[in-house]
CSV table of C-alpha atoms in Angstrom, one decimal:
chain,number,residue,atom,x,y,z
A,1,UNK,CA,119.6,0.7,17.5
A,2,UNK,CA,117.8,-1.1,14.4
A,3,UNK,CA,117.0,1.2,11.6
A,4,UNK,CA,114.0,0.4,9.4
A,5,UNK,CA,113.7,1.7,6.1
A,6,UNK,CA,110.9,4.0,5.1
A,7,UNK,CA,110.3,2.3,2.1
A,8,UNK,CA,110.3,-1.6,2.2
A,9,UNK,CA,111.4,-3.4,-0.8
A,10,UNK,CA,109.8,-6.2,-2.6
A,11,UNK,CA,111.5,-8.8,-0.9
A,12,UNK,CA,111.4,-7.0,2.2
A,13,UNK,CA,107.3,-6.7,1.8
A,14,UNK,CA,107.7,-10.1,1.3
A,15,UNK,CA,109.6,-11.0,4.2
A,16,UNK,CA,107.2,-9.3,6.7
A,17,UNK,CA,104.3,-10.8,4.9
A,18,UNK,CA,106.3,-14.4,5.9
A,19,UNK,CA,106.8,-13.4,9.3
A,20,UNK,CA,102.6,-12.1,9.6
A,21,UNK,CA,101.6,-15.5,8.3
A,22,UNK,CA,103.8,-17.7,10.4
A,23,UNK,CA,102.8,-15.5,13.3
A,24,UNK,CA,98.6,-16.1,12.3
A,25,UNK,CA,99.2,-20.0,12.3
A,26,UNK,CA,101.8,-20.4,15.7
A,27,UNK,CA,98.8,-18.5,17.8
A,28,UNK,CA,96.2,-20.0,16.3
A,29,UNK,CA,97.5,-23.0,16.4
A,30,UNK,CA,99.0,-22.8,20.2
A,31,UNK,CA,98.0,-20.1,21.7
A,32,UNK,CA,99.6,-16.6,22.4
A,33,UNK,CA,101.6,-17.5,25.8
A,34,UNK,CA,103.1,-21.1,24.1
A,35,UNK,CA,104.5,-19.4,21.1
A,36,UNK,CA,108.1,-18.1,21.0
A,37,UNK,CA,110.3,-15.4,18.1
A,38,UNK,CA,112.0,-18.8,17.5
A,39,UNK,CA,108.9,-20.8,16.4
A,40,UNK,CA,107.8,-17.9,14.3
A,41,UNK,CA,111.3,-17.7,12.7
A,42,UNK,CA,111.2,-21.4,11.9
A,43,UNK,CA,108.3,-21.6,10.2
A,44,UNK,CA,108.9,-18.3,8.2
A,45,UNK,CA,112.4,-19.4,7.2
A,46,UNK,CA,114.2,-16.7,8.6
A,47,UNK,CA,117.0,-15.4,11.4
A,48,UNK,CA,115.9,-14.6,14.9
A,49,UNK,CA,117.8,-11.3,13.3
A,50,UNK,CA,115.8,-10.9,10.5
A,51,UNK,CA,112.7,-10.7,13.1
A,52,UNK,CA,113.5,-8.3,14.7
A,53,UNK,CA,114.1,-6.0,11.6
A,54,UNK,CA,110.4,-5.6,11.5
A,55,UNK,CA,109.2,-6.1,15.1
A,56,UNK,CA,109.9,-5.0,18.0
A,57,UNK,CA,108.2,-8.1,19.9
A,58,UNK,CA,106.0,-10.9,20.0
A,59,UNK,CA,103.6,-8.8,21.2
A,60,UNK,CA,104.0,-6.1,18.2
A,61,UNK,CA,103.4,-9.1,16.0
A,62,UNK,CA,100.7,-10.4,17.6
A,63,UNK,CA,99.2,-6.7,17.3
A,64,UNK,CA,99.5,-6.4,13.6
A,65,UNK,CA,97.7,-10.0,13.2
A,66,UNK,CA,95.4,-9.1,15.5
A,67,UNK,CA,94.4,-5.8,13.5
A,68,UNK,CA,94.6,-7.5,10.2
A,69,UNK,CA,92.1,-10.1,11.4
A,70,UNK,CA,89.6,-7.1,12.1
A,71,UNK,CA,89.7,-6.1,8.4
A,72,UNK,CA,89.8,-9.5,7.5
A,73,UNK,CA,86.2,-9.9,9.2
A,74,UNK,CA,84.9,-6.6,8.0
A,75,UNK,CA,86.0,-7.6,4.4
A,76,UNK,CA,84.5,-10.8,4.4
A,77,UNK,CA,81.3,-9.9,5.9
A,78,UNK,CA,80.0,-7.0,3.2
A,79,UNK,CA,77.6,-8.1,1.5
A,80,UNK,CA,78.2,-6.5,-1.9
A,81,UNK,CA,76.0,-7.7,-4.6
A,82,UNK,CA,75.3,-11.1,-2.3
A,83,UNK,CA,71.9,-9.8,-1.7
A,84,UNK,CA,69.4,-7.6,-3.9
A,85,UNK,CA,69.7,-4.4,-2.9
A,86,UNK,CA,65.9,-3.9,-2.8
A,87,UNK,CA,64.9,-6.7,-0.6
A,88,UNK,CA,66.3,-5.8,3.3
A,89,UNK,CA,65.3,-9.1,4.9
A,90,UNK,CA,67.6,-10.9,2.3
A,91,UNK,CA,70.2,-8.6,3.0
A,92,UNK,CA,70.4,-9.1,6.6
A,93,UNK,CA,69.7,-12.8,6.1
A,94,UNK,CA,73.1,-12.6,3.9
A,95,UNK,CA,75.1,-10.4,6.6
A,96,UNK,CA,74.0,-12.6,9.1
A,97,UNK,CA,75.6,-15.8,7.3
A,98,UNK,CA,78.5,-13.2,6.2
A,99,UNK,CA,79.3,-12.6,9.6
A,100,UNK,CA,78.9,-16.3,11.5
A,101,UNK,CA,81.3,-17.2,8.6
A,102,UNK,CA,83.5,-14.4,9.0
A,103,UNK,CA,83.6,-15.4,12.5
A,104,UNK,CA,84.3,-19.3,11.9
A,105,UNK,CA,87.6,-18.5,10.1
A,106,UNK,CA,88.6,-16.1,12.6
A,107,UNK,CA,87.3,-17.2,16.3
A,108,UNK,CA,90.4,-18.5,17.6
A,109,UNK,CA,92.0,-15.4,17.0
A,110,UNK,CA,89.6,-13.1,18.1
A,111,UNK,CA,89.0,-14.7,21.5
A,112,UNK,CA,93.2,-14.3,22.1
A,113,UNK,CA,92.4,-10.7,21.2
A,114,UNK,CA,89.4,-10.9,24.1
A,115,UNK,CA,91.5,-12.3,26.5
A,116,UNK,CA,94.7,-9.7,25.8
A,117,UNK,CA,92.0,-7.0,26.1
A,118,UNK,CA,91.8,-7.8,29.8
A,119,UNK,CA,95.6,-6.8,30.1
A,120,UNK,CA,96.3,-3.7,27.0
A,121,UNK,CA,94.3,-1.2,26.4
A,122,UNK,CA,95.4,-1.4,22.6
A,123,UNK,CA,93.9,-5.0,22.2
A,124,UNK,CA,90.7,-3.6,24.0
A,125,UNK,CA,90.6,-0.6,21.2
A,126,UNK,CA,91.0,-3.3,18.5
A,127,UNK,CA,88.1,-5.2,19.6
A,128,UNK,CA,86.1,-2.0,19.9
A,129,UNK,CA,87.1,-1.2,16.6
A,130,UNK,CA,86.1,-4.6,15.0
A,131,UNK,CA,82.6,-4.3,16.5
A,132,UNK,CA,82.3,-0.4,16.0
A,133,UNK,CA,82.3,-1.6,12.1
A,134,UNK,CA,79.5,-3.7,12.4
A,135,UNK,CA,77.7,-1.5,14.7
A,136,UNK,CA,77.8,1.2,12.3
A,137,UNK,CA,76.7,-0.6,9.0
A,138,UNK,CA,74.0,-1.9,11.0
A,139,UNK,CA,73.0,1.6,12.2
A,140,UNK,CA,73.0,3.0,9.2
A,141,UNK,CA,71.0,0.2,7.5
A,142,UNK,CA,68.5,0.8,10.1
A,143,UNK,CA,68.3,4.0,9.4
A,144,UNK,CA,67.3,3.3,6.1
A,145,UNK,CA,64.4,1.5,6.4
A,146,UNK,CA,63.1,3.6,9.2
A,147,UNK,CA,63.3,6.3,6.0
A,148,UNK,CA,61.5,4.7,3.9
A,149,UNK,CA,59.0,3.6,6.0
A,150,UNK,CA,59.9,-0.2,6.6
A,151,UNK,CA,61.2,-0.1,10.1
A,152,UNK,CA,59.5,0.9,13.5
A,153,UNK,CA,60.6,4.6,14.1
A,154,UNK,CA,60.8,4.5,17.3
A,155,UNK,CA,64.5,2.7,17.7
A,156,UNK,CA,67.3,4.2,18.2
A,157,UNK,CA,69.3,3.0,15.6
A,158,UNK,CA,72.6,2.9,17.2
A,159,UNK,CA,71.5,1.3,20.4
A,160,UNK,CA,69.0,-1.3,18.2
A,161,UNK,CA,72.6,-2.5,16.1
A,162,UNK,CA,74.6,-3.2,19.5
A,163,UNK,CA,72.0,-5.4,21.1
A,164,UNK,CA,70.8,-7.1,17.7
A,165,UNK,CA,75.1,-7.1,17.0
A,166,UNK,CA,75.4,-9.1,20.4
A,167,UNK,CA,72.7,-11.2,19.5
A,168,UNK,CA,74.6,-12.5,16.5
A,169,UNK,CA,78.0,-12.0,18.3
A,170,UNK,CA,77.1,-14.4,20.8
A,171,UNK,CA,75.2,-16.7,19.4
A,172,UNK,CA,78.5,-17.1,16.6
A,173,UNK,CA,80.8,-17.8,19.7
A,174,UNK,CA,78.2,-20.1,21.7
A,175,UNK,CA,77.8,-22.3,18.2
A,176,UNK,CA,81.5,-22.1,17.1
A,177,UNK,CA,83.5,-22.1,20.2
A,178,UNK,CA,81.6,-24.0,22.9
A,179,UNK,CA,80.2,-26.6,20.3
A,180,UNK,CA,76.1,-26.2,20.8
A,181,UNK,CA,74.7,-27.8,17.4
A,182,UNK,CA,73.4,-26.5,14.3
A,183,UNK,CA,72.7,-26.2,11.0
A,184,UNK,CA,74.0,-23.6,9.3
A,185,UNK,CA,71.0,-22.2,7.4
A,186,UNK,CA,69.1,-22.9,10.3
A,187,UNK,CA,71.2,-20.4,12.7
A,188,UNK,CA,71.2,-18.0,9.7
A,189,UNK,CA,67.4,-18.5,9.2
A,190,UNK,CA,66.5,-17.8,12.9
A,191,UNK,CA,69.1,-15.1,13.7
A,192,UNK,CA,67.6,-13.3,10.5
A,193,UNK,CA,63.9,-13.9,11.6
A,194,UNK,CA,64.6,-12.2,14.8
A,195,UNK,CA,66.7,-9.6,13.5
A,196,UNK,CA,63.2,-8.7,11.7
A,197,UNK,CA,60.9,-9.2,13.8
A,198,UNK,CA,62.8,-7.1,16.4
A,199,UNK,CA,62.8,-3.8,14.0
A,200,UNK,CA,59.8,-4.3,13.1
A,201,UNK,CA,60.5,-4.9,9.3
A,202,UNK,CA,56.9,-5.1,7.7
A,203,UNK,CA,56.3,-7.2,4.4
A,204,UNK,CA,56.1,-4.1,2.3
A,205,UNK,CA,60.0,-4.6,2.4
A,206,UNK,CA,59.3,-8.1,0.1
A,207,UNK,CA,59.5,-10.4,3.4
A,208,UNK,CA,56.3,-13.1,3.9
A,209,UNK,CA,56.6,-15.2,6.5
A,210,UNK,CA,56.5,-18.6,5.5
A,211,UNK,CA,52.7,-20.5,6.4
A,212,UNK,CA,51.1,-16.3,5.9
């Protein structure tokens, strides 16, 4: 029976940290089914003993990179002060690039954590939880504008953030992982356009279209 302490130590923390990080690149570098304890050991510089001290498995690892990938995303894609707070369109024009960004360090990853969804429930929670973030701050984004006026009132804002979500979601995976071509600004430009124009954000909010 392996006993764990409640309360790591330094070296310990940093141990695990090791172990996390050599786990990230052997998946994303080969793939979840081609990579072995040993081949996380060896890069990490530790005993096939010293694994197992804080993981149970392969797949437990491959669980705790998978769920610090999700707040890797989330982190990376707020936008904070990248965008004035009083001008919406540039704030979802900066979200949008957040996110496809986001989503270009990540992608490897997150499809693994797709295709393990198929086969644990956990993996399928994860992803829900990844996109439940970004559903959410949509939502309540939405929700704001319709407030003050700036947004058709008609949408629901919930349902509005999962398609316009899966617009972006999609369109990241399409362009990163299968290779169709773009510019940068140019995705951000059109993804943000029709992010607009579908919520019907008037140019009260500070948008003019370009050529108006």
């Amino acid at each position: 029976m392996i006993v764990r302490s409640s309360v790591p130590t330094s070296r310990g923390r940093r141990t695990r940290a090791a172990l996390l990080q050599a786990g990230r690149e052997a998946f994303e570098e080969h793939g979840y089914d081609a990579v072995r304890i040993d081949d996380v050991c060896g890069r990490a510089r530790v005993s096939h003993g010293t694994f197992y001290t804080y993981f149970d498995s392969k797949e437990a690892l491959f669980g705790e990179v998978a769920a610090a990938v999700v707040g890797e995303m989330f982190a990376a894609s707020v936008v904070g002060a990248a965008a004035d707070p009083d001008d919406p369109y540039a704030r979802i024009e900066a979200a949008n690039r957040l996110y496809l960004r986001a989503w270009a360090a990540n992608s490897r990853l997150v499809r693994m954590v797709e295709q393990a969804a198929t086969s644990e429930e956990r993996f399928g929670r994860l992803l829900l939880e990844l996109r439940e973030v970004f559903v959410r701050r949509g939502a309540e984004g939405l929700k704001r504008l319709q407030e003050q006026g700036l947004a058709d009132p008609e949408l629901d804002p919930r349902l509005t953030a999962v398609m316009l979500g899966g617009m972006v979601e999609h369109f990241a995976h399409v362009w990163l992982d299968l290779g169709e071509r773009a510019d940068e600004q140019v995705a951000v430009d059109h993804l943000t356009r029709l992010w607009a124009r579908a919520i019907g954000l008037t140019e009260t909010s500070g948008w003019r279209e370009e050529g108006a």
